[in-house]
Amino acid sequence: MGLKGNLRTMDLPEILQWVSIGRKTGTLHLGRASIEKRIVFRNGDIYTSWSNDPRESLAQYLIRHQRLSEDQLFDTMLRGEKRGVPLGAVLIEEKLLSEPELRDLLERKVQDTIYDVFLWPEGAFEFVDGEIQEDVQVFLNLEVTSVVLEGARRLDEWKRIRQVIPSAQATFRHLGDGAKVARRSLEGQALRLANAGKSVAEI
């Protein structure tokens, strides 16, 4: 049996619990504006996920987690494109990442794709019973209960952040000297951008 609707009337935790209780195998399709996501289930557990959100690409993860500089990433992607080799394979081949490191990043990426949907106030969804994706790079066997708990925790955190920073267009005024912040750290980079008048979205 399939299920279709909008997250305004049936939120993600309810959908996940419905899939889990029914021990269903299939794919949950989610859409909001231009963003599309898929969460794949096997016997009620989360198997993998997919997203077309550029922020959730492997390239963005490598930059965000400071595994590669932007120049390194560009050069690596260029070499991979010329040879027709996926980015992950090039990273391992050139010893920029080990296989366990790459898998850890991909697993975190798969999970963050799901957790991001907890923050969606609305969006279309459709569960297609029996639809399964076999050719996946990284698969998980995550229990729905643990995902719902972590998603709820992140949503609570996001609400608290919104009380302090109500909009992605907000800017900051620096009150300290920043002497204890390492310039090359993420905090240091964020501080420099804030001092330059960049908005939250730009930072």
Short mmCIF file of C-alpha atoms in Angstrom, two decimals:
data_model
loop_
_atom_site.label_atom_id
_atom_site.label_comp_id
_atom_site.label_asym_id
_atom_site.label_seq_id
_atom_site.Cartn_x
_atom_site.Cartn_y
_atom_site.Cartn_z
CA MET A 1 0.00 0.00 0.00
CA GLY A 2 1.30 3.48 -0.89
CA LEU A 3 0.88 6.77 0.93
CA LYS A 4 0.74 10.30 -0.45
CA GLY A 5 0.24 13.78 0.99
CA ASN A 6 1.91 16.89 2.38
CA LEU A 7 4.16 17.27 5.42
CA ARG A 8 1.82 19.99 6.70
CA THR A 9 -0.79 17.33 7.50
CA MET A 10 1.44 14.31 8.19
CA ASP A 11 4.95 15.07 9.39
CA LEU A 12 8.08 13.03 8.77
CA PRO A 13 8.16 11.23 12.16
CA GLU A 14 4.60 9.99 11.57
CA ILE A 15 5.52 8.73 8.11
CA LEU A 16 8.66 7.00 9.39
CA GLN A 17 6.72 5.31 12.18
CA TRP A 18 4.07 4.16 9.67
CA VAL A 19 6.79 2.57 7.51
CA SER A 20 8.52 1.02 10.53
CA ILE A 21 5.41 -0.49 12.12
CA GLY A 22 4.37 -1.97 8.78
CA ARG A 23 7.92 -3.32 8.20
CA LYS A 24 7.64 -1.89 4.70
CA THR A 25 10.10 -2.03 1.83
CA GLY A 26 9.91 0.85 -0.62
CA THR A 27 10.92 4.44 -1.33
CA LEU A 28 9.66 7.66 0.21
CA HIS A 29 9.82 10.49 -2.33
CA LEU A 30 9.95 14.03 -0.89
CA GLY A 31 9.84 17.37 -2.66
CA ARG A 32 9.97 21.03 -1.70
CA ALA A 33 10.41 23.73 -4.36
CA SER A 34 13.33 22.51 -6.52
CA ILE A 35 14.68 20.08 -3.89
CA GLU A 36 13.95 16.37 -4.28
CA LYS A 37 14.90 13.64 -1.84
CA ARG A 38 14.39 9.91 -1.53
CA ILE A 39 14.54 7.71 1.56
CA VAL A 40 14.76 4.00 0.81
CA PHE A 41 13.54 1.36 3.29
CA ARG A 42 14.04 -2.38 3.68
CA ASN A 43 11.72 -4.21 6.05
CA GLY A 44 10.94 -1.01 7.95
CA ASP A 45 14.56 0.08 8.43
CA ILE A 46 16.22 2.98 6.60
CA TYR A 47 18.47 1.57 3.88
CA THR A 48 19.82 4.67 2.13
CA SER A 49 18.87 8.15 0.90
CA TRP A 50 19.41 10.40 -2.10
CA SER A 51 19.16 14.16 -2.64
CA ASN A 52 19.59 16.68 -5.46
CA ASP A 53 20.39 19.46 -2.97
CA PRO A 54 23.83 20.84 -3.96
CA ARG A 55 24.59 21.47 -0.27
CA GLU A 56 24.43 17.72 0.33
CA SER A 57 26.86 16.65 -2.39
CA LEU A 58 30.07 14.79 -1.52
CA ALA A 59 32.07 17.78 -2.79
CA GLN A 60 30.35 20.12 -0.31
CA TYR A 61 30.90 17.65 2.52
CA LEU A 62 34.62 17.49 1.77
CA ILE A 63 34.86 21.29 1.96
CA ARG A 64 32.60 21.63 5.01
CA HIS A 65 34.55 19.04 7.00
CA GLN A 66 37.88 20.53 5.85
CA ARG A 67 39.08 17.34 4.20
CA LEU A 68 40.08 19.22 1.04
CA SER A 69 40.60 22.85 0.09
CA GLU A 70 38.50 24.29 -2.73
CA ASP A 71 41.53 24.23 -5.04
CA GLN A 72 42.29 20.59 -4.18
CA LEU A 73 38.67 19.62 -4.76
CA PHE A 74 38.53 21.39 -8.13
CA ASP A 75 41.73 19.71 -9.33
CA THR A 76 40.59 16.30 -8.09
CA MET A 77 37.18 16.59 -9.75
CA LEU A 78 38.84 17.71 -12.99
CA ARG A 79 41.13 14.68 -13.01
CA GLY A 80 38.18 12.40 -12.31
CA GLU A 81 36.08 13.92 -15.10
CA LYS A 82 38.91 13.54 -17.64
CA ARG A 83 39.27 9.84 -16.80
CA GLY A 84 35.56 9.17 -16.25
CA VAL A 85 36.20 8.08 -12.65
CA PRO A 86 33.88 8.98 -9.72
CA LEU A 87 35.16 11.52 -7.20
CA GLY A 88 35.25 8.98 -4.35
CA ALA A 89 37.41 6.57 -6.35
CA VAL A 90 39.90 9.34 -7.22
CA LEU A 91 40.13 10.40 -3.56
CA ILE A 92 41.06 6.85 -2.52
CA GLU A 93 43.35 6.25 -5.49
CA GLU A 94 45.33 9.41 -4.79
CA LYS A 95 45.36 8.69 -1.04
CA LEU A 96 43.54 11.90 -0.20
CA LEU A 97 41.10 9.77 1.83
CA SER A 98 41.15 6.19 3.03
CA GLU A 99 38.22 3.88 2.28
CA PRO A 100 36.98 3.99 5.92
CA GLU A 101 37.20 7.81 5.92
CA LEU A 102 35.24 8.05 2.67
CA ARG A 103 32.59 5.63 3.91
CA ASP A 104 32.23 7.58 7.17
CA LEU A 105 31.67 10.82 5.23
CA LEU A 106 29.16 9.16 2.90
CA GLU A 107 27.26 7.63 5.83
CA ARG A 108 27.03 11.01 7.52
CA LYS A 109 25.88 12.56 4.24
CA VAL A 110 23.15 9.92 3.84
CA GLN A 111 21.91 10.58 7.39
CA ASP A 112 22.04 14.40 7.12
CA THR A 113 19.93 14.20 3.95
CA ILE A 114 17.20 12.63 6.11
CA TYR A 115 17.63 14.88 9.16
CA ASP A 116 17.28 17.99 7.00
CA VAL A 117 13.69 17.00 6.15
CA PHE A 118 12.76 17.27 9.85
CA LEU A 119 13.22 21.05 9.39
CA TRP A 120 10.85 21.29 6.42
CA PRO A 121 7.59 23.08 7.40
CA GLU A 122 5.88 21.60 4.36
CA GLY A 123 6.57 19.51 1.28
CA ALA A 124 4.98 16.84 -0.88
CA PHE A 125 5.62 13.19 -0.11
CA GLU A 126 4.76 9.84 -1.66
CA PHE A 127 5.70 6.38 -0.43
CA VAL A 128 5.98 3.87 -3.28
CA ASP A 129 5.57 0.37 -1.89
CA GLY A 130 8.10 -2.17 -3.17
CA GLU A 131 10.31 0.39 -4.98
CA ILE A 132 13.90 -0.31 -4.00
CA GLN A 133 17.23 1.06 -5.20
CA GLU A 134 19.84 -1.65 -5.51
CA ASP A 135 22.88 0.20 -6.94
CA VAL A 136 23.82 2.31 -3.92
CA GLN A 137 27.31 3.33 -2.80
CA VAL A 138 26.50 3.36 0.90
CA PHE A 139 23.69 1.53 2.61
CA LEU A 140 22.67 1.68 6.25
CA ASN A 141 20.35 -0.33 8.41
CA LEU A 142 19.10 2.45 10.65
CA GLU A 143 16.22 1.83 13.01
CA VAL A 144 13.50 4.42 12.56
CA THR A 145 13.20 5.09 16.32
CA SER A 146 16.80 6.30 16.64
CA VAL A 147 16.40 8.53 13.57
CA VAL A 148 13.17 10.06 14.90
CA LEU A 149 14.82 10.82 18.26
CA GLU A 150 17.86 12.43 16.65
CA GLY A 151 15.65 14.34 14.19
CA ALA A 152 13.54 15.69 17.07
CA ARG A 153 16.70 16.76 18.92
CA ARG A 154 17.96 18.65 15.87
CA LEU A 155 14.57 20.29 15.37
CA ASP A 156 14.59 21.51 18.98
CA GLU A 157 18.10 22.91 18.48
CA TRP A 158 17.01 24.63 15.28
CA LYS A 159 14.07 26.28 17.08
CA ARG A 160 16.44 27.62 19.75
CA ILE A 161 18.79 28.95 17.06
CA ARG A 162 15.83 30.66 15.35
CA GLN A 163 15.04 32.51 18.56
CA VAL A 164 18.48 34.14 18.39
CA ILE A 165 18.94 34.27 14.60
CA PRO A 166 15.47 34.71 13.09
CA SER A 167 16.53 34.93 9.45
CA ALA A 168 19.22 33.70 7.08
CA GLN A 169 19.64 37.33 6.04
CA ALA A 170 20.71 38.39 9.57
CA THR A 171 24.16 39.93 9.99
CA PHE A 172 26.38 40.22 13.08
CA ARG A 173 28.27 42.85 15.04
CA HIS A 174 31.57 41.66 16.54
CA LEU A 175 31.90 42.57 20.23
CA GLY A 176 35.14 40.79 21.18
CA ASP A 177 38.73 40.90 19.97
CA GLY A 178 38.72 37.34 18.57
CA ALA A 179 42.32 36.85 19.72
CA LYS A 180 41.70 33.29 20.94
CA VAL A 181 40.13 32.14 17.66
CA ALA A 182 42.52 30.36 15.28
CA ARG A 183 42.40 32.08 11.91
CA ARG A 184 42.31 28.84 9.89
CA SER A 185 39.63 27.20 12.03
CA LEU A 186 35.96 27.15 11.03
CA GLU A 187 35.27 29.63 13.82
CA GLY A 188 38.00 31.91 12.54
CA GLN A 189 36.65 31.78 8.99
CA ALA A 190 33.11 32.49 10.21
CA LEU A 191 34.37 35.40 12.33
CA ARG A 192 36.15 37.01 9.37
CA LEU A 193 33.04 36.69 7.20
CA ALA A 194 30.85 38.13 9.97
CA ASN A 195 33.24 41.08 10.38
CA ALA A 196 32.96 41.65 6.63
CA GLY A 197 29.19 42.11 7.01
CA LYS A 198 28.20 38.77 5.43
CA SER A 199 24.74 37.40 6.21
CA VAL A 200 24.09 34.00 7.81
CA ALA A 201 23.27 32.54 4.38
CA GLU A 202 26.50 33.92 2.90
CA ILE A 203 28.60 32.63 5.81
#
